[in-house]
């Protein structure tokens, strides 16, 4: 079944830093199962702001056993929803919240000890914190090592909570704060998390070659840098898991991306969409994405970021052909199997059939 929105009441709002809050939601008993999540997943929040339907995805920061549904929202320049969340949300408010989505997940635990590493920057800590809390609580032998990049100590989201976890699990949680605008006693922990620094840290501080899984989360540029460093160290691609919070090319996260050169999308088409077992026909204007066509037609097709990063709009092309402008979230096997991000896909053929229910 496709993810669905429900109006949830805000339970609590915590100020985490000067530019970030965390928000928890009350989940009615009848919706508890629908909002059961795995560490690493996210929620899409929707609200009418200034007369516009605005929706954004935010990662869950609570552990699976914490008994709460909580996300963190960092305010960004020009961010409509992030500004609203940081300045206007209060306990008792209602926000439309989509059921949990996302595949930035912990590999299944087969028992015994495992060593996990996370490299995060800024708000990229959010899903990683959920993973850390879950692993340390459920796996008494496992170890987790965090390399966390920020500008200054004051900008570290969940700084106190991370310190508390370090006190609770001193032999199983290792934390390395790397600050780009603040000098630290250890030179290697001052400056940006660049490739050279990561290669040294992942060789001498915590050998990446011994890790069972490595998780990268934050701005696309950082993820590409970390991926390159891990590749240089000979780390198997299958052990690396990524969650992009911004595009790797530095473009605006929600800006539309053009079709590929040579892709014939400059014509009207018809898209047949299969959503929750129902088939609907949607006219697609020349150069229009599938998601934008569905929105224009009043069809509630799943989507959130519209930037190719969150995968909420994933569907399988059953017939016809589309051009997918960018992809930051589908795995290679999914692309090979015919899955696309409909927020980035424009029809090439006159008729296309896309199945949102396909697994």
Tab-separated table of C-alpha atoms in Angstrom, residues 7-357:
chain	number	residue	atom	x	y	z
A	7	UNK	CA	-3.446	14.492	10.780
A	8	UNK	CA	-1.338	14.057	13.924
A	9	UNK	CA	-1.190	16.346	16.928
A	10	UNK	CA	2.165	17.811	17.934
A	11	UNK	CA	3.087	16.432	21.359
A	12	UNK	CA	6.339	18.234	22.059
A	13	UNK	CA	8.736	20.741	20.466
A	14	UNK	CA	12.344	20.867	21.684
A	15	UNK	CA	14.916	23.493	20.794
A	16	UNK	CA	18.025	21.446	19.868
A	17	UNK	CA	20.230	24.299	18.578
A	18	UNK	CA	19.668	27.920	17.588
A	19	UNK	CA	18.692	26.659	14.125
A	20	UNK	CA	17.078	23.280	14.796
A	21	UNK	CA	14.105	21.830	16.649
A	22	UNK	CA	12.830	18.319	17.175
A	23	UNK	CA	9.105	17.637	17.022
A	24	UNK	CA	7.263	14.624	18.439
A	25	UNK	CA	3.762	13.539	17.494
A	26	UNK	CA	0.890	11.870	19.316
A	27	UNK	CA	-0.049	8.651	17.513
A	28	UNK	CA	-3.578	7.330	18.212
A	29	UNK	CA	-3.824	3.670	19.189
A	30	UNK	CA	-5.552	2.760	15.916
A	31	UNK	CA	-2.610	4.178	13.923
A	32	UNK	CA	0.242	2.712	16.004
A	33	UNK	CA	0.944	-0.077	13.541
A	34	UNK	CA	0.810	2.277	10.544
A	35	UNK	CA	3.485	4.481	12.141
A	36	UNK	CA	5.764	1.662	13.278
A	37	UNK	CA	9.169	2.556	11.821
A	38	UNK	CA	12.638	1.194	11.265
A	39	UNK	CA	15.673	3.226	12.314
A	40	UNK	CA	16.778	5.358	9.372
A	41	UNK	CA	13.320	6.020	7.930
A	42	UNK	CA	11.697	9.435	7.507
A	43	UNK	CA	8.312	11.139	7.723
A	44	UNK	CA	6.858	13.497	5.149
A	45	UNK	CA	5.141	16.462	6.790
A	46	UNK	CA	2.495	18.495	4.959
A	47	UNK	CA	0.966	21.843	5.815
A	48	UNK	CA	-0.748	24.686	3.975
A	49	UNK	CA	1.635	27.640	4.319
A	50	UNK	CA	0.777	30.934	2.667
A	51	UNK	CA	-1.983	29.214	0.716
A	52	UNK	CA	0.419	26.637	-0.735
A	53	UNK	CA	0.578	22.870	-0.141
A	54	UNK	CA	4.117	22.490	1.250
A	55	UNK	CA	5.555	19.083	2.114
A	56	UNK	CA	9.032	18.095	3.208
A	57	UNK	CA	10.688	14.904	4.428
A	58	UNK	CA	12.423	14.752	7.814
A	59	UNK	CA	14.210	11.761	9.291
A	60	UNK	CA	13.042	10.100	12.486
A	61	UNK	CA	15.582	10.598	15.275
A	62	UNK	CA	14.048	8.303	17.905
A	63	UNK	CA	15.199	4.735	18.365
A	64	UNK	CA	12.840	1.880	17.568
A	65	UNK	CA	12.343	1.131	21.277
A	66	UNK	CA	12.017	4.729	22.514
A	67	UNK	CA	8.230	4.755	22.333
A	68	UNK	CA	7.946	8.038	20.457
A	69	UNK	CA	7.697	9.396	16.932
A	70	UNK	CA	10.097	12.343	16.646
A	71	UNK	CA	11.810	14.171	13.782
A	72	UNK	CA	14.384	16.954	13.686
A	73	UNK	CA	14.060	20.030	11.475
A	74	UNK	CA	17.025	22.300	10.785
A	75	UNK	CA	16.176	25.782	9.533
A	76	UNK	CA	17.680	26.549	6.135
A	77	UNK	CA	17.874	29.857	4.291
A	78	UNK	CA	14.706	30.313	2.262
A	79	UNK	CA	13.247	27.066	3.604
A	80	UNK	CA	9.480	27.532	3.779
A	81	UNK	CA	8.680	24.478	5.876
A	82	UNK	CA	11.853	24.495	7.973
A	83	UNK	CA	11.257	28.139	8.916
A	84	UNK	CA	7.632	27.378	9.762
A	85	UNK	CA	8.642	24.405	11.927
A	86	UNK	CA	11.313	26.360	13.798
A	87	UNK	CA	9.251	29.495	14.362
A	88	UNK	CA	5.566	28.589	14.453
A	89	UNK	CA	4.927	24.985	15.530
A	90	UNK	CA	3.678	24.453	19.090
A	91	UNK	CA	2.328	21.506	21.102
A	92	UNK	CA	-1.305	20.879	20.221
A	93	UNK	CA	-0.941	21.935	16.579
A	94	UNK	CA	-2.013	19.450	13.899
A	95	UNK	CA	0.224	18.554	10.964
A	96	UNK	CA	-0.430	16.057	8.179
A	97	UNK	CA	2.133	13.293	8.600
A	98	UNK	CA	2.735	10.555	6.041
A	99	UNK	CA	3.387	7.045	7.304
A	100	UNK	CA	7.123	6.162	7.519
A	101	UNK	CA	9.121	5.629	4.329
A	102	UNK	CA	12.740	5.153	3.334
A	103	UNK	CA	15.349	2.465	2.709
A	104	UNK	CA	18.319	3.960	4.575
A	105	UNK	CA	18.204	1.034	6.964
A	106	UNK	CA	20.361	-1.112	9.171
A	107	UNK	CA	21.196	-4.477	7.585
A	108	UNK	CA	19.434	-7.330	9.336
A	109	UNK	CA	21.310	-8.412	12.438
A	110	UNK	CA	22.308	-12.068	12.307
A	111	UNK	CA	23.400	-12.172	15.941
A	112	UNK	CA	26.690	-11.573	17.704
A	113	UNK	CA	28.933	-8.536	17.530
A	114	UNK	CA	29.065	-6.181	14.569
A	115	UNK	CA	30.960	-2.958	14.022
A	116	UNK	CA	29.130	-0.065	12.375
A	117	UNK	CA	30.427	3.336	11.279
A	118	UNK	CA	28.474	6.490	10.437
A	119	UNK	CA	29.748	9.631	8.738
A	120	UNK	CA	27.280	12.495	9.093
A	121	UNK	CA	27.245	16.256	8.653
A	122	UNK	CA	24.764	18.789	10.016
A	123	UNK	CA	21.212	17.467	10.151
A	124	UNK	CA	22.488	14.211	8.665
A	125	UNK	CA	22.817	13.063	12.277
A	126	UNK	CA	19.034	12.596	12.508
A	127	UNK	CA	18.566	9.074	11.057
A	128	UNK	CA	22.013	8.074	12.310
A	129	UNK	CA	21.008	8.871	15.900
A	130	UNK	CA	17.998	6.569	15.502
A	131	UNK	CA	20.335	3.820	14.302
A	132	UNK	CA	22.804	4.361	17.144
A	133	UNK	CA	20.078	4.244	19.791
A	134	UNK	CA	18.537	1.125	18.267
A	135	UNK	CA	21.800	-0.799	17.875
A	136	UNK	CA	23.158	0.025	21.333
A	137	UNK	CA	19.853	-0.949	22.948
A	138	UNK	CA	19.188	-4.149	21.022
A	139	UNK	CA	22.670	-5.517	20.347
A	140	UNK	CA	24.664	-5.816	23.589
A	141	UNK	CA	27.906	-6.784	21.827
A	142	UNK	CA	27.856	-4.405	18.854
A	143	UNK	CA	29.910	-1.218	18.513
A	144	UNK	CA	29.024	2.022	16.720
A	145	UNK	CA	31.469	4.755	15.673
A	146	UNK	CA	30.302	8.226	14.637
A	147	UNK	CA	32.269	10.815	12.653
A	148	UNK	CA	30.148	13.959	12.823
A	149	UNK	CA	30.973	17.174	10.951
A	150	UNK	CA	29.674	20.598	11.979
A	151	UNK	CA	30.786	24.227	11.868
A	152	UNK	CA	31.080	24.811	15.626
A	153	UNK	CA	30.319	22.998	18.871
A	154	UNK	CA	27.192	25.130	19.314
A	155	UNK	CA	25.802	23.942	15.974
A	156	UNK	CA	25.993	20.243	16.905
A	157	UNK	CA	22.454	18.879	16.836
A	158	UNK	CA	21.748	16.427	19.696
A	159	UNK	CA	25.114	17.233	21.300
A	160	UNK	CA	23.893	16.541	24.835
A	161	UNK	CA	22.041	13.383	23.818
A	162	UNK	CA	25.123	12.031	22.044
A	163	UNK	CA	27.215	12.753	25.153
A	164	UNK	CA	24.664	10.950	27.328
A	165	UNK	CA	24.763	7.912	25.056
A	166	UNK	CA	28.557	7.963	25.210
A	167	UNK	CA	28.334	7.910	29.023
A	168	UNK	CA	25.839	5.031	28.947
A	169	UNK	CA	27.832	2.967	26.445
A	170	UNK	CA	31.465	4.082	26.925
A	171	UNK	CA	33.017	0.952	25.411
A	172	UNK	CA	30.570	0.532	22.522
A	173	UNK	CA	30.048	4.064	21.191
A	174	UNK	CA	32.889	6.108	19.744
A	175	UNK	CA	32.266	9.748	18.760
A	176	UNK	CA	34.555	12.012	16.722
A	177	UNK	CA	33.328	15.597	16.322
A	178	UNK	CA	34.977	17.350	13.365
A	179	UNK	CA	34.507	21.148	13.401
A	180	UNK	CA	35.193	23.266	10.326
A	181	UNK	CA	35.145	26.699	11.997
A	182	UNK	CA	36.508	25.922	15.424
A	183	UNK	CA	40.002	24.790	16.383
A	184	UNK	CA	40.252	21.630	18.481
A	185	UNK	CA	43.093	20.071	20.456
A	186	UNK	CA	43.466	17.317	17.859
A	187	UNK	CA	44.395	18.801	14.466
A	188	UNK	CA	42.755	15.940	12.598
A	189	UNK	CA	39.388	16.926	14.109
A	190	UNK	CA	39.616	20.541	12.914
A	191	UNK	CA	38.532	21.594	9.420
A	192	UNK	CA	36.193	20.059	6.892
A	193	UNK	CA	35.538	16.340	6.554
A	194	UNK	CA	37.541	16.108	3.332
A	195	UNK	CA	38.812	12.974	1.607
A	196	UNK	CA	42.332	13.105	3.077
A	197	UNK	CA	41.042	13.536	6.623
A	198	UNK	CA	38.528	10.716	6.223
A	199	UNK	CA	41.124	8.318	4.847
A	200	UNK	CA	43.363	8.935	7.859
A	201	UNK	CA	40.525	8.637	10.387
A	202	UNK	CA	39.107	5.517	8.733
A	203	UNK	CA	42.526	3.890	8.698
A	204	UNK	CA	43.910	4.768	12.127
A	205	UNK	CA	41.045	5.895	14.406
A	206	UNK	CA	38.537	3.229	13.361
A	207	UNK	CA	39.619	0.925	10.520
A	208	UNK	CA	36.812	0.979	7.954
A	209	UNK	CA	38.018	-2.343	6.558
A	210	UNK	CA	36.702	-4.024	9.735
A	211	UNK	CA	33.234	-2.440	9.578
A	212	UNK	CA	30.144	-4.506	8.830
A	213	UNK	CA	28.289	-1.436	7.573
A	214	UNK	CA	29.096	2.216	6.870
A	215	UNK	CA	26.354	4.860	6.778
A	216	UNK	CA	26.724	8.238	5.062
A	217	UNK	CA	24.146	10.972	5.613
A	218	UNK	CA	24.052	14.709	4.942
A	219	UNK	CA	24.791	17.055	2.043
A	220	UNK	CA	25.444	15.381	-1.290
A	221	UNK	CA	28.916	16.868	-1.617
A	222	UNK	CA	29.989	15.308	1.692
A	223	UNK	CA	28.553	11.935	0.714
A	224	UNK	CA	30.410	11.950	-2.607
A	225	UNK	CA	33.628	12.904	-0.791
A	226	UNK	CA	33.183	10.123	1.762
A	227	UNK	CA	32.339	7.613	-0.956
A	228	UNK	CA	35.561	8.499	-2.758
A	229	UNK	CA	37.583	8.100	0.439
A	230	UNK	CA	36.042	4.701	1.134
A	231	UNK	CA	36.664	3.599	-2.435
A	232	UNK	CA	40.320	4.614	-2.119
A	233	UNK	CA	40.521	2.418	0.987
A	234	UNK	CA	39.138	-0.531	-0.964
A	235	UNK	CA	35.848	-0.732	0.935
A	236	UNK	CA	33.282	-2.968	-0.746
A	237	UNK	CA	30.389	-0.948	-2.193
A	238	UNK	CA	27.895	-3.378	-0.679
A	239	UNK	CA	28.812	-2.244	2.838
A	240	UNK	CA	28.127	1.453	2.118
A	241	UNK	CA	24.651	2.940	2.697
A	242	UNK	CA	23.774	6.530	1.701
A	243	UNK	CA	21.053	9.078	2.421
A	244	UNK	CA	21.325	12.352	0.474
A	245	UNK	CA	19.866	15.452	2.149
A	246	UNK	CA	20.868	17.719	-0.763
A	247	UNK	CA	21.883	16.961	-4.374
A	248	UNK	CA	25.506	16.042	-4.990
A	249	UNK	CA	25.852	18.821	-7.586
A	250	UNK	CA	25.058	21.536	-5.050
A	251	UNK	CA	21.800	22.565	-6.761
A	252	UNK	CA	18.702	23.533	-4.791
A	253	UNK	CA	17.077	20.413	-3.283
A	254	UNK	CA	13.595	21.112	-4.635
A	255	UNK	CA	14.477	22.802	-7.931
A	256	UNK	CA	13.196	21.052	-11.083
A	257	UNK	CA	15.850	19.232	-13.092
A	258	UNK	CA	15.712	19.299	-16.917
A	259	UNK	CA	15.366	16.176	-19.038
A	260	UNK	CA	18.522	14.649	-20.467
A	261	UNK	CA	19.829	16.102	-23.708
A	262	UNK	CA	18.313	14.213	-26.602
A	263	UNK	CA	15.389	12.838	-24.586
A	264	UNK	CA	12.168	13.469	-26.525
A	265	UNK	CA	9.832	14.677	-23.781
A	266	UNK	CA	8.539	17.797	-25.522
A	267	UNK	CA	5.128	16.356	-26.335
A	268	UNK	CA	1.832	15.627	-24.596
A	269	UNK	CA	1.303	12.105	-23.291
A	270	UNK	CA	-0.992	9.973	-21.160
A	271	UNK	CA	0.127	8.306	-17.938
A	272	UNK	CA	-1.799	5.391	-16.468
A	273	UNK	CA	-1.066	5.316	-12.723
A	274	UNK	CA	-1.701	2.332	-10.450
A	275	UNK	CA	-2.076	3.544	-6.851
A	276	UNK	CA	-3.434	1.335	-4.050
A	277	UNK	CA	-4.872	-1.063	-6.609
A	278	UNK	CA	-6.757	1.661	-8.485
A	279	UNK	CA	-5.851	2.626	-12.047
A	280	UNK	CA	-6.263	6.261	-13.096
A	281	UNK	CA	-5.468	8.055	-16.348
A	282	UNK	CA	-3.607	11.367	-16.187
A	283	UNK	CA	-2.856	13.727	-19.094
A	284	UNK	CA	0.770	14.873	-19.098
A	285	UNK	CA	1.689	18.170	-20.733
A	286	UNK	CA	4.824	18.539	-22.841
A	287	UNK	CA	7.907	18.502	-20.615
A	288	UNK	CA	5.877	17.870	-17.451
A	289	UNK	CA	6.903	15.314	-14.827
A	290	UNK	CA	4.554	12.503	-13.832
A	291	UNK	CA	4.183	13.896	-10.302
A	292	UNK	CA	3.374	17.414	-11.507
A	293	UNK	CA	0.794	15.996	-13.914
A	294	UNK	CA	-0.822	14.027	-11.083
A	295	UNK	CA	-0.914	17.113	-8.853
A	296	UNK	CA	-2.492	19.169	-11.630
A	297	UNK	CA	-5.128	16.460	-12.124
A	298	UNK	CA	-5.935	16.319	-8.409
A	299	UNK	CA	-4.549	12.788	-8.020
A	300	UNK	CA	-2.943	12.019	-4.627
A	301	UNK	CA	0.174	10.290	-5.916
A	302	UNK	CA	2.938	9.804	-3.325
A	303	UNK	CA	5.697	12.424	-3.399
A	304	UNK	CA	7.659	14.652	-1.080
A	305	UNK	CA	11.011	16.233	-1.950
A	306	UNK	CA	10.570	16.552	-5.737
A	307	UNK	CA	14.369	16.553	-5.916
A	308	UNK	CA	15.117	12.882	-6.596
A	309	UNK	CA	16.381	12.200	-3.082
A	310	UNK	CA	13.686	10.744	-0.837
A	311	UNK	CA	12.213	7.971	-3.035
A	312	UNK	CA	8.628	8.594	-1.835
A	313	UNK	CA	7.478	8.854	-5.472
A	314	UNK	CA	9.027	5.523	-6.578
A	315	UNK	CA	7.039	3.574	-9.180
A	316	UNK	CA	7.697	0.845	-11.720
A	317	UNK	CA	7.333	1.470	-15.451
A	318	UNK	CA	5.107	-1.386	-16.635
A	319	UNK	CA	4.920	-0.188	-20.229
A	320	UNK	CA	6.173	2.726	-22.276
A	321	UNK	CA	9.300	4.779	-21.678
A	322	UNK	CA	10.209	7.745	-19.480
A	323	UNK	CA	13.300	9.910	-19.033
A	324	UNK	CA	14.453	10.186	-15.398
A	325	UNK	CA	16.443	13.414	-15.005
A	326	UNK	CA	18.310	12.580	-11.773
A	327	UNK	CA	18.400	9.771	-9.225
A	328	UNK	CA	19.903	10.050	-5.754
A	329	UNK	CA	17.952	7.274	-4.036
A	330	UNK	CA	17.142	4.274	-6.240
A	331	UNK	CA	19.529	1.336	-6.066
A	332	UNK	CA	21.073	0.056	-9.326
A	333	UNK	CA	18.961	-3.111	-9.182
A	334	UNK	CA	15.795	-1.016	-8.964
A	335	UNK	CA	16.717	1.001	-12.039
A	336	UNK	CA	17.506	-2.237	-13.884
A	337	UNK	CA	14.095	-3.595	-12.846
A	338	UNK	CA	12.299	-0.560	-14.302
A	339	UNK	CA	11.711	1.552	-11.204
A	340	UNK	CA	11.844	5.342	-11.549
A	341	UNK	CA	11.383	8.450	-9.452
A	342	UNK	CA	8.211	9.958	-10.856
A	343	UNK	CA	9.121	13.456	-9.630
A	344	UNK	CA	12.045	13.307	-12.078
A	345	UNK	CA	10.399	11.332	-14.888
A	346	UNK	CA	8.842	12.651	-18.093
A	347	UNK	CA	7.144	10.473	-20.722
A	348	UNK	CA	9.161	9.690	-23.833
A	349	UNK	CA	6.471	7.445	-25.315
A	350	UNK	CA	2.941	8.731	-25.947
A	351	UNK	CA	1.535	6.404	-23.270
A	352	UNK	CA	3.161	5.089	-20.101
A	353	UNK	CA	1.900	2.844	-17.320
A	354	UNK	CA	3.447	3.274	-13.860
A	355	UNK	CA	2.731	1.068	-10.841
A	356	UNK	CA	3.221	2.755	-7.460
A	357	UNK	CA	2.248	-0.483	-5.699
